[in-house]
CSV table of C-alpha atoms in Angstrom, one decimal:
chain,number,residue,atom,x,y,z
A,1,UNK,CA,71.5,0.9,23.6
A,2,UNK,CA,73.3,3.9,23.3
A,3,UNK,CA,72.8,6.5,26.3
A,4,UNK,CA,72.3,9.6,23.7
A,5,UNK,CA,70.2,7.6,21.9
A,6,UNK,CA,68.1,6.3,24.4
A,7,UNK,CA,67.8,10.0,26.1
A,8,UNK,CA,66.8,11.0,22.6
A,9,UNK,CA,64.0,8.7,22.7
A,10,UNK,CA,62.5,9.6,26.0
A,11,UNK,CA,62.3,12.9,25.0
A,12,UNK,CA,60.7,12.3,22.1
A,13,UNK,CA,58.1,10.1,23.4
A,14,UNK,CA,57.9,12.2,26.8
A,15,UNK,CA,54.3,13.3,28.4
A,16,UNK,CA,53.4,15.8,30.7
A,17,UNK,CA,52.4,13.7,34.4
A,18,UNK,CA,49.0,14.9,33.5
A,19,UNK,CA,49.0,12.6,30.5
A,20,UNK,CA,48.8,14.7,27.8
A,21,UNK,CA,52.2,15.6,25.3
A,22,UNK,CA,54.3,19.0,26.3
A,23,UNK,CA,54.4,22.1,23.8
A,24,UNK,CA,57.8,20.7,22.5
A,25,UNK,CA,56.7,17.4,21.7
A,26,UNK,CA,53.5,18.6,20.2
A,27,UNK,CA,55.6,21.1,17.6
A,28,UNK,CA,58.0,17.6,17.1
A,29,UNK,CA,54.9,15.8,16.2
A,30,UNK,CA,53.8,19.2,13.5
A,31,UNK,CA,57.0,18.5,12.3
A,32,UNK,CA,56.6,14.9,12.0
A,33,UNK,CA,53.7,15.1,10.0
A,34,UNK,CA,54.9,17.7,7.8
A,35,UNK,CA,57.6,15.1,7.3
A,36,UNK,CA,54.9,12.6,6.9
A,37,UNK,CA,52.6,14.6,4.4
A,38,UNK,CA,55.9,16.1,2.3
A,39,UNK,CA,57.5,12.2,1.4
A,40,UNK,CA,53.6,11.2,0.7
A,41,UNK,CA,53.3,13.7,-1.8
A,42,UNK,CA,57.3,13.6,-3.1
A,43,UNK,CA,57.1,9.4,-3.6
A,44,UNK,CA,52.8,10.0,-5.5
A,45,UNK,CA,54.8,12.3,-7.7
A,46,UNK,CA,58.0,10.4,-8.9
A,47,UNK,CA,55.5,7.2,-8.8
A,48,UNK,CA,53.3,9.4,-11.1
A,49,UNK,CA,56.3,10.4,-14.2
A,50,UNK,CA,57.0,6.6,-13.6
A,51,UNK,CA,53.6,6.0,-14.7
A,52,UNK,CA,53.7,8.0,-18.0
A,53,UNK,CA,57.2,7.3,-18.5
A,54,UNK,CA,55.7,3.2,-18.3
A,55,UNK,CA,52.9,4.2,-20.7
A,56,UNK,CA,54.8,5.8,-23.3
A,57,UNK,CA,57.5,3.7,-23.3
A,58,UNK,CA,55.1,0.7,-24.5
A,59,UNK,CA,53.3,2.8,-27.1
A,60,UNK,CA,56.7,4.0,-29.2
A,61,UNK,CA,57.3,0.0,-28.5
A,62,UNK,CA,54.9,-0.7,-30.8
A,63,UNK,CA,56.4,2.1,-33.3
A,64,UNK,CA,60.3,2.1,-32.2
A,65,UNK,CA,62.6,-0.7,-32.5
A,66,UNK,CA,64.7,-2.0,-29.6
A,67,UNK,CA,67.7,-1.3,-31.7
A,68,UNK,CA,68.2,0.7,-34.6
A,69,UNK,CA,71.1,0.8,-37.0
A,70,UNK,CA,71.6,3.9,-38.9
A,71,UNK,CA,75.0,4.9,-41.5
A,72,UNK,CA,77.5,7.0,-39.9
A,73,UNK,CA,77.9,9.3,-42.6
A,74,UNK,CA,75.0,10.1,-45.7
A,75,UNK,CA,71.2,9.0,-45.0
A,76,UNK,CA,71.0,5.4,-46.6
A,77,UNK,CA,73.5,2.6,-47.2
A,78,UNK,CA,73.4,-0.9,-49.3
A,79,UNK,CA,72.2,-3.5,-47.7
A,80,UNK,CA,75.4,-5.7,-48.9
A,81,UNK,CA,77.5,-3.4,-46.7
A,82,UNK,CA,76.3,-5.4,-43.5
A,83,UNK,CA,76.9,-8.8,-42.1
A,84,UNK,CA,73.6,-9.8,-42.0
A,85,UNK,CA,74.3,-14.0,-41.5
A,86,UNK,CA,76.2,-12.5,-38.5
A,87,UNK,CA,73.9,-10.7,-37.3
A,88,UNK,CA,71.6,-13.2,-38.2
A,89,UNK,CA,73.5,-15.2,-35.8
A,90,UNK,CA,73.2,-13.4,-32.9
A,91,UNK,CA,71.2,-15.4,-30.2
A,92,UNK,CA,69.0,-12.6,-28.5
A,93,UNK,CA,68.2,-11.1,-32.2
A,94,UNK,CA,64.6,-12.0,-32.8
A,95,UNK,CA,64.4,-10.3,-36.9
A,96,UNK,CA,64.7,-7.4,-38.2
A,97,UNK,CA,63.3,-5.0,-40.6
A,98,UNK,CA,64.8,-2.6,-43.4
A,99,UNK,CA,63.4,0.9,-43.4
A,100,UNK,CA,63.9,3.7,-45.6
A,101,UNK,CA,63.0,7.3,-44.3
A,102,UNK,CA,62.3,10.6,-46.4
A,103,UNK,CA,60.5,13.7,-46.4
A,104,UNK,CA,58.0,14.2,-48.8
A,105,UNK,CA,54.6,16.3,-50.0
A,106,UNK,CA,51.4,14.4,-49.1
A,107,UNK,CA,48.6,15.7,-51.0
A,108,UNK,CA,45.2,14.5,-50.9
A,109,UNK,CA,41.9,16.1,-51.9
A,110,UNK,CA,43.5,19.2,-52.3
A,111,UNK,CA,45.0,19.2,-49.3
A,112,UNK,CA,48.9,19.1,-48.9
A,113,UNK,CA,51.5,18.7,-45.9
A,114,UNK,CA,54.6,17.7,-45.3
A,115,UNK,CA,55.7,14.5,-43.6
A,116,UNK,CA,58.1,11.2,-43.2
A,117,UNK,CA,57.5,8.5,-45.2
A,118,UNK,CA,59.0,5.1,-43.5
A,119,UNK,CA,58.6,2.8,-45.9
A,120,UNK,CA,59.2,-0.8,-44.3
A,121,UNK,CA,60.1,-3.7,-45.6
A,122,UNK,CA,57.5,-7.5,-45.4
A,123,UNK,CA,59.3,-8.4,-41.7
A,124,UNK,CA,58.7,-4.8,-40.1
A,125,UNK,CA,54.5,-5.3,-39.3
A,126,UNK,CA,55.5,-9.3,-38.0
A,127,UNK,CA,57.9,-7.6,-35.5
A,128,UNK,CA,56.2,-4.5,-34.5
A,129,UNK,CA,52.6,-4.8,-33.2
A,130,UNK,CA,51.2,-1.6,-34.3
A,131,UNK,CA,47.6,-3.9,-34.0
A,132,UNK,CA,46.3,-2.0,-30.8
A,133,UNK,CA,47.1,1.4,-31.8
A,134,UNK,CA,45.1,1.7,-35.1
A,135,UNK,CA,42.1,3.9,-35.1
A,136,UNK,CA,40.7,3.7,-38.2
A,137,UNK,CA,40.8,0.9,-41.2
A,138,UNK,CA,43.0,-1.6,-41.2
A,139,UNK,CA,47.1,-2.4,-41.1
A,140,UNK,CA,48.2,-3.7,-44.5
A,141,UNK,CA,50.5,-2.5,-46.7
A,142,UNK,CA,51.0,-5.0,-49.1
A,143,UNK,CA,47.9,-7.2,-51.0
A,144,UNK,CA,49.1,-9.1,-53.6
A,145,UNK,CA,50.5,-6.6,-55.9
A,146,UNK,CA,49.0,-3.8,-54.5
A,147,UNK,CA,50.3,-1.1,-52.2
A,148,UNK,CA,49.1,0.8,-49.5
A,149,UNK,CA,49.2,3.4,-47.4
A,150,UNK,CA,48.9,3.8,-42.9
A,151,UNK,CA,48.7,7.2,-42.1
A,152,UNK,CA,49.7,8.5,-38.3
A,153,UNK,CA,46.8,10.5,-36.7
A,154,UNK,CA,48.3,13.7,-37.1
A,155,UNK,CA,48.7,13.5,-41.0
A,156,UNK,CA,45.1,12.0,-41.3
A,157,UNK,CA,43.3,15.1,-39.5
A,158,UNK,CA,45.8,18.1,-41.4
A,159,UNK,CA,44.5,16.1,-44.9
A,160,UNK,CA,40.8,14.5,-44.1
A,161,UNK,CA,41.9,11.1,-45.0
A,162,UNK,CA,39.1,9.0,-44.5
A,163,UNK,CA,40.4,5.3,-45.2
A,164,UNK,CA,36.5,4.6,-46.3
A,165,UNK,CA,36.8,6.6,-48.6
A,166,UNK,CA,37.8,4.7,-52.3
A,167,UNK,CA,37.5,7.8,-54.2
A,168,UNK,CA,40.4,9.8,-53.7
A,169,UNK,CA,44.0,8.2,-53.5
A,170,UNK,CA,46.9,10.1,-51.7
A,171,UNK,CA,50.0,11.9,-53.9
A,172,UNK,CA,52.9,11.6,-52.5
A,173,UNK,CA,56.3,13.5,-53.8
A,174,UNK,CA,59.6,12.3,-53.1
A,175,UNK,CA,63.1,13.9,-53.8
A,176,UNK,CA,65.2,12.6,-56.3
A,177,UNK,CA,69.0,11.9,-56.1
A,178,UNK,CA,70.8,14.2,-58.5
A,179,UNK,CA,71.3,17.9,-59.6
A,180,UNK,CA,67.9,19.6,-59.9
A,181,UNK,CA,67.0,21.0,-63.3
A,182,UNK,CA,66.2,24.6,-63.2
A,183,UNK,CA,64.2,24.5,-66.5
A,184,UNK,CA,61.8,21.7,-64.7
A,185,UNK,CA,62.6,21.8,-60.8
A,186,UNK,CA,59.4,19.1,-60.6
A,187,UNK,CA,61.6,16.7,-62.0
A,188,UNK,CA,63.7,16.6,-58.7
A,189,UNK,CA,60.5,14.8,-57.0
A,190,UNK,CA,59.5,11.0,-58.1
A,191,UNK,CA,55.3,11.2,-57.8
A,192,UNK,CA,53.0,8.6,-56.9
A,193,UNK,CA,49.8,7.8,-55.5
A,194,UNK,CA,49.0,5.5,-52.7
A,195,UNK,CA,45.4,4.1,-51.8
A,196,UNK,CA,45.6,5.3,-47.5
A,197,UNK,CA,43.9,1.8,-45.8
A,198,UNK,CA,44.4,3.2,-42.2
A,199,UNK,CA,45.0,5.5,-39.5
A,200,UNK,CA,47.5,4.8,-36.7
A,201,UNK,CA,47.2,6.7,-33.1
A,202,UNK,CA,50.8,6.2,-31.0
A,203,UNK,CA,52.0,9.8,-29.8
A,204,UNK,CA,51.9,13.3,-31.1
A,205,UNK,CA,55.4,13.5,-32.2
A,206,UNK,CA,54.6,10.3,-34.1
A,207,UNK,CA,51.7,10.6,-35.2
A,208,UNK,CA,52.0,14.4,-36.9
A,209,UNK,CA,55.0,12.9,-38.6
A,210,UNK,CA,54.9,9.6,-40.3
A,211,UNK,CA,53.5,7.4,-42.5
A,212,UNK,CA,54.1,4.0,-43.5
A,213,UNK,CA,54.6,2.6,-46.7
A,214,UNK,CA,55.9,-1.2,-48.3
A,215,UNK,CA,59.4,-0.3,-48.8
A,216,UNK,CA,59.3,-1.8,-52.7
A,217,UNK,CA,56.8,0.8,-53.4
A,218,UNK,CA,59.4,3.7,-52.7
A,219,UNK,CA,62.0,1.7,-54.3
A,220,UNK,CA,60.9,1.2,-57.3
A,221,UNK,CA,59.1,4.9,-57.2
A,222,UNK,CA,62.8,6.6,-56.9
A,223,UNK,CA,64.1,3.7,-59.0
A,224,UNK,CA,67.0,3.1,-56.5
A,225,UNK,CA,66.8,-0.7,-55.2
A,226,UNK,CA,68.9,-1.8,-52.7
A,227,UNK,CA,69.3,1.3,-50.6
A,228,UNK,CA,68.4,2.0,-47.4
A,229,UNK,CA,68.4,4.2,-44.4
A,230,UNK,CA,68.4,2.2,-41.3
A,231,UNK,CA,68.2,-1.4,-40.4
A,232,UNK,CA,65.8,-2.0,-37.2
A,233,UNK,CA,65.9,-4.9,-34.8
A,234,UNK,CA,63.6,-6.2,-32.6
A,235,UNK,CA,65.1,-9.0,-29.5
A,236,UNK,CA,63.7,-11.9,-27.6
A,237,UNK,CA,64.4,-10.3,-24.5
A,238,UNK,CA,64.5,-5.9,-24.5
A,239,UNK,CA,66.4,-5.7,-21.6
A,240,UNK,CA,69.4,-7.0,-23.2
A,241,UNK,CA,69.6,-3.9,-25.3
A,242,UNK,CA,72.8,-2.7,-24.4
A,243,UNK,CA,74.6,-6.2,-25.0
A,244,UNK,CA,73.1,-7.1,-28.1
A,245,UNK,CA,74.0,-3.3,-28.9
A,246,UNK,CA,77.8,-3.9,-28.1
A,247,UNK,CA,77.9,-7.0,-30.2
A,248,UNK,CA,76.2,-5.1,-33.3
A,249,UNK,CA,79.0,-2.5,-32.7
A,250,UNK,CA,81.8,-4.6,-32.8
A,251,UNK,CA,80.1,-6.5,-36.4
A,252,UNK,CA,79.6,-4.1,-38.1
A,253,UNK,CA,82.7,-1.3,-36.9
A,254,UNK,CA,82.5,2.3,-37.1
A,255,UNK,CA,80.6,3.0,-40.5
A,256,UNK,CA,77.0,2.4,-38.5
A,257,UNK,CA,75.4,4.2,-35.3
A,258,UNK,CA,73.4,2.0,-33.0
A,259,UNK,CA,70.7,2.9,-30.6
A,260,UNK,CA,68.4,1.4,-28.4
A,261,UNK,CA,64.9,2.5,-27.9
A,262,UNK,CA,65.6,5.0,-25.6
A,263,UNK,CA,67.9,6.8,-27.5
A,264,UNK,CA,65.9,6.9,-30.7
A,265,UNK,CA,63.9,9.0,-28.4
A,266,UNK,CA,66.5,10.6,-26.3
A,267,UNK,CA,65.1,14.1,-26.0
A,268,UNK,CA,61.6,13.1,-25.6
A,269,UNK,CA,62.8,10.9,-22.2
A,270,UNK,CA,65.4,13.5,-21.4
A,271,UNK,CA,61.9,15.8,-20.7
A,272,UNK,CA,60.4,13.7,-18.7
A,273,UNK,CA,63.4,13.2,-16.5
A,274,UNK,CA,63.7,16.9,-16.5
A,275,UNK,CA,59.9,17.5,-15.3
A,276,UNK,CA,60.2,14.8,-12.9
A,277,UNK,CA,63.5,15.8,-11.1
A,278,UNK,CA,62.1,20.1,-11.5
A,279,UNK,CA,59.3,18.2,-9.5
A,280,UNK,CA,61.0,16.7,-6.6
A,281,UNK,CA,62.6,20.1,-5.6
A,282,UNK,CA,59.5,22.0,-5.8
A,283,UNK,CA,58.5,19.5,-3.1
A,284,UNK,CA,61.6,19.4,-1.3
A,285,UNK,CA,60.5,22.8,-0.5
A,286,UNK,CA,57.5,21.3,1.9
A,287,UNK,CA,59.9,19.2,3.7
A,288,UNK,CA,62.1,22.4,4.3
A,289,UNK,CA,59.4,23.8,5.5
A,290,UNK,CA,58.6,21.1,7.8
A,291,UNK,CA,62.8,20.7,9.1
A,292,UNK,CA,62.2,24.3,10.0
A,293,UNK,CA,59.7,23.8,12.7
A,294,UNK,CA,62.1,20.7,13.9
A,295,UNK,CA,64.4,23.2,14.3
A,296,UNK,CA,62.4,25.2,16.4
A,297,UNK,CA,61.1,22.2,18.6
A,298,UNK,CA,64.7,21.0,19.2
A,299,UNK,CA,66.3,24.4,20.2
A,300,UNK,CA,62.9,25.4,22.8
A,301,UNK,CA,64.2,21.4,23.6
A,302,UNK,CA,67.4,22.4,24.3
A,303,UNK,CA,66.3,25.4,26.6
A,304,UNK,CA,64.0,23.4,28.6
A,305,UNK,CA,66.2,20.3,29.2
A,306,UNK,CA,69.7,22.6,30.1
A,307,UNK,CA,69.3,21.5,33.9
A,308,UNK,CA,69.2,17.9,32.3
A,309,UNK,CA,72.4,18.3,29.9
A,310,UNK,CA,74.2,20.1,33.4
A,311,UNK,CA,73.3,17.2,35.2
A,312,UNK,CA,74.4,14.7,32.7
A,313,UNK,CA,77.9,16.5,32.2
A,314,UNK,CA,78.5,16.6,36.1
A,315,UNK,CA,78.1,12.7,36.1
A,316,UNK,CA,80.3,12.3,33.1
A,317,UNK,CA,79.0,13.1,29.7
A,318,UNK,CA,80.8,15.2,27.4
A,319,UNK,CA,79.8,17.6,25.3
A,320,UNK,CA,79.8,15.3,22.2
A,321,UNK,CA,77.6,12.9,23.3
A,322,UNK,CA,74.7,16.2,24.7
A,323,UNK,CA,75.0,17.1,20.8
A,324,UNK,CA,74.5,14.0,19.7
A,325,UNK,CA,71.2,13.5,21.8
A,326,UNK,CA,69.4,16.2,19.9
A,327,UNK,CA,71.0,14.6,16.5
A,328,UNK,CA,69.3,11.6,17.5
A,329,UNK,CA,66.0,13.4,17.9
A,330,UNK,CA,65.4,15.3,15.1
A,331,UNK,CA,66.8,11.8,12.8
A,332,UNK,CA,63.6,10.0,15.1
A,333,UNK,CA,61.4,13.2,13.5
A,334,UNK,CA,62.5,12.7,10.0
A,335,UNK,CA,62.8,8.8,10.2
A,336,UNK,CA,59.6,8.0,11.6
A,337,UNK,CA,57.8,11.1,9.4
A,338,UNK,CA,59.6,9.3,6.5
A,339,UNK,CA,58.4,6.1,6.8
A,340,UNK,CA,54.8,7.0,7.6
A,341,UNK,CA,54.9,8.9,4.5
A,342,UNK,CA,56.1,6.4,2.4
A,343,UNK,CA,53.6,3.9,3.7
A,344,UNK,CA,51.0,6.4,3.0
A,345,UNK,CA,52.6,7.1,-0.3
A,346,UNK,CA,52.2,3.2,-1.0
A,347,UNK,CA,48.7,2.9,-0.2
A,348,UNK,CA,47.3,5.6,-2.3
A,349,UNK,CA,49.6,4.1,-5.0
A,350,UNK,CA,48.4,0.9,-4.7
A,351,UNK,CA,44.3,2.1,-4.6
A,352,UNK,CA,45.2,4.5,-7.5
A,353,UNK,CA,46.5,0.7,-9.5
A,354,UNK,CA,43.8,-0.8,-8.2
A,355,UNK,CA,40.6,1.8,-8.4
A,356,UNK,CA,41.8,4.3,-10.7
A,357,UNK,CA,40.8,7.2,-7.6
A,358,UNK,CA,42.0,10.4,-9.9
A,359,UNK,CA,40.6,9.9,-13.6
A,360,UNK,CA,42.5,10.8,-16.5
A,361,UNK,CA,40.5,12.5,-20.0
A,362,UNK,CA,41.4,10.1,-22.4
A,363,UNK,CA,42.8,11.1,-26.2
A,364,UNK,CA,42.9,9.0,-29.4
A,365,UNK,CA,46.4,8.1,-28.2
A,366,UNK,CA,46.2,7.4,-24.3
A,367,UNK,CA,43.5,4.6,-24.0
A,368,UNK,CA,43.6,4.8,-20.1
A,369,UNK,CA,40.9,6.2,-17.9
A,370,UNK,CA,42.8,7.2,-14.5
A,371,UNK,CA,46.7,8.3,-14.0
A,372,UNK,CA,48.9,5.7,-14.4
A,373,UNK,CA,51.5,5.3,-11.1
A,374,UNK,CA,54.4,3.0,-10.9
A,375,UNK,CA,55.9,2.0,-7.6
A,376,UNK,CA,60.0,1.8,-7.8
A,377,UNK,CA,62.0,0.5,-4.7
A,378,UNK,CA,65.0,3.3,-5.6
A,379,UNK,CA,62.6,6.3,-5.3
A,380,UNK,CA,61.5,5.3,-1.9
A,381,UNK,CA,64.6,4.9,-0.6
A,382,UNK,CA,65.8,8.5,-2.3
A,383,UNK,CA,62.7,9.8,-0.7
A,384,UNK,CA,63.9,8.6,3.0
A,385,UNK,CA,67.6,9.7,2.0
A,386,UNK,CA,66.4,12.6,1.6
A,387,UNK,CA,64.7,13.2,4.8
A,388,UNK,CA,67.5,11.7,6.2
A,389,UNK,CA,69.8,14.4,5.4
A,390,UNK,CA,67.0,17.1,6.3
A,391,UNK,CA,66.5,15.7,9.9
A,392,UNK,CA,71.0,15.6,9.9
A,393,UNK,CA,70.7,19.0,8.8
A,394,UNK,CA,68.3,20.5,10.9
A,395,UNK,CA,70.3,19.0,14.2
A,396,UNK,CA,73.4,21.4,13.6
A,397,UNK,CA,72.4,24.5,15.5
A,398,UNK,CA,70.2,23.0,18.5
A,399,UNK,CA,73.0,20.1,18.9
A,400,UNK,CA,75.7,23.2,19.2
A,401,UNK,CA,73.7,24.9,21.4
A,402,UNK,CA,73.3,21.6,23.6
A,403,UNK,CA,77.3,21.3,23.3
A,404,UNK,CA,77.6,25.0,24.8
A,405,UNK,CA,75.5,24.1,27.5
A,406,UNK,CA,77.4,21.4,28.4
A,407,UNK,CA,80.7,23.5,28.3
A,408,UNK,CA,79.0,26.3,29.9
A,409,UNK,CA,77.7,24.4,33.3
């Protein structure tokens, strides 16, 4: 074993001949727990964003494709103007759905917003399973020749839409393509009106936006066939995103963007990383707080073992390896705090899984009852890194000062 080490080590561990622990090693084990209680707390957190960031990526699932294809340039493009028997083709493509996407003017019962209209084609509701988020009435859009509307929660509260309701139909106004006669601006909008069957809860951003419509309907109401504004996908296999991505690229060239899931919703998830790393160095500043005492126990260390460090230079050890006893030590405080904390940090995790300990108010959205946590092996490591570097840190001044006593004798 190595000699600094090993000093290190019976220091730490050292008791007064009475039995009980010195002053110094009771302050290294404050600091320990601070260490302890700090990478508890730091790995709940991150396990805690992980959680919600789990949750709502499975809820725009059910909304969001796994790839989307959009025109580079202009809002829609003709279908003809893609490969689709090559894409087709593709092994890890599972289907896809065209979608068209506009703003319109809802009205309904003398209530009006504004909103998207995605207006889907017959493969979109096989391939997306929007099912298990619908809160009122039912998901159809097509029966026979009829047409029908899904609302997103948002849109059905701002206009009362009650999908029991087969008295009033929602209006919905669409911009036309062409110049807009000044004479009669309202023939710039295409109107219709839709019977609404259902209400759909996924996420605010969602859910105060869109609504879903056949894509025929729309079609045929701005008598433009053909057209549309993106092409979604949905694979056997989502974690091949990236690669079936690539391949889409390289099919259909430069004229089409293409992104996965996350980017359809890149600012939403670029939050959420935000909040999460904000929230690691707000509680980074516990751990500081705990390196300082370590500090402190290692230099009133220092003072009370200088007989030791002259003794151990007059028999040969240099001034190196006296620092490097007291780097030792305070890594043993920050190690050991560490890994207590992170195995404290992994049993609360896993009761939270298991017994739902701290509840969460559920919405119409978030059908869960206690926070959701999610355990990932990268954050525990960053968690010990971290205290890693705190306990190397914290060993600069009281390993000089062990050096200089050295030099000094």
């Amino acid at each position: 074993m190595n000699l600094s080490f090993k000093i290190a080590s019976r220091y730490f561990f050292s008791r007064k001949k009475s039995g009980g622990f010195n002053a110094i090693t009771l302050i290294s084990y404050i600091s320990l727990l601070g260490y302890a209680v700090g990478a508890a707390a730091l790995l709940i957190v991150l396990s805690v964003f992980n959680g919600f960031e789990g949750l709502f990526t499975k809820m725009y699932s059910n909304f969001d494709a796994d790839l989307q294809l959009t025109p580079a340039s202009g809002k829609t493009f003709f279908i003809n103007q893609l490969p689709i028997e090559k894409i087709k083709a593709l092994p890890d493509v599972k289907g896809f759905a065209f979608v068209w996407e506009e703003s319109a003017i809802l009205r309904y019962n003398n209530k009006q917003t504004l909103a998207t209209i995605k207006a889907v084609d017959d493969n979109y509701l096989a391939l997306n399973t929007l099912d298990s988020n619908m809160l009122k009435g039912s998901l159809i859009l097509k029966s026979g020749d009829t047409s029908f509307a899904v609302v997103g929660q948002g849109i059905g509260y701002q206009l009362g839409i009650d999908p029991d309701d087969q008295f009033h139909y929602l209006g919905i106004y669409l911009p036309r393509k062409g110049k807009v006669d000044m004479l009669n601006p309202e023939s710039a909008l295409a109107h219709g009106v839709i019977f609404p069957v259902g209400v759909f809860g996924i996420q605010d951003e969602v859910d105060n936006k869109y609504i879903l419509l056949p894509l025929d309907y729309v079609t045929k109401l701005l008598e433009d066939p053909g057209r549309m504004s993106g092409m979604e996908l949905r694979l056997h296999d989502a974690a091949k995103m990236d690669e079936v991505k690539e391949q889409l690229q390289n099919l259909t060239g430069n004229g089409f963007i293409i992104k996965n899931r996350f980017e359809q919703r890149e600012s939403f998830f670029k939050v959420m990383q935000s909040e999460k790393t904000i929230s690691y160095f707000i509680l980074l500043f516990i751990l500081i707080i705990a390196a300082f005492n370590t500090i402190g126990s290692l230099y009133m260390l220092v003072i009370e073992k200088r007989n030791d460090l002259q003794l151990f230079s007059s028999m040969g050890m240099t001034s190196l390896n006296a620092a490097k006893v007291f780097v030792y030590q305070s890594l043993l405080i920050a190690v050991m705090g560490g890994l207590i904390g992170i195995l404290l940090g992994i049993i609360v995790i896993w009761l939270q899984q298991k017994f739902g300990l701290v509840a969460l108010q559920s919405n119409g959205n978030i059908q869960i009852n206690a926070y959701p946590v999610l355990l990932k092996l990268n954050d525990a490591f960053m968690v010990l890194a971290t205290l890693v570097f705190l306990g190397f840190l914290t060993s600069f001044y009281p390993a000089y000062k062990a050096a200089r006593a050295v030099k000094g004798r």
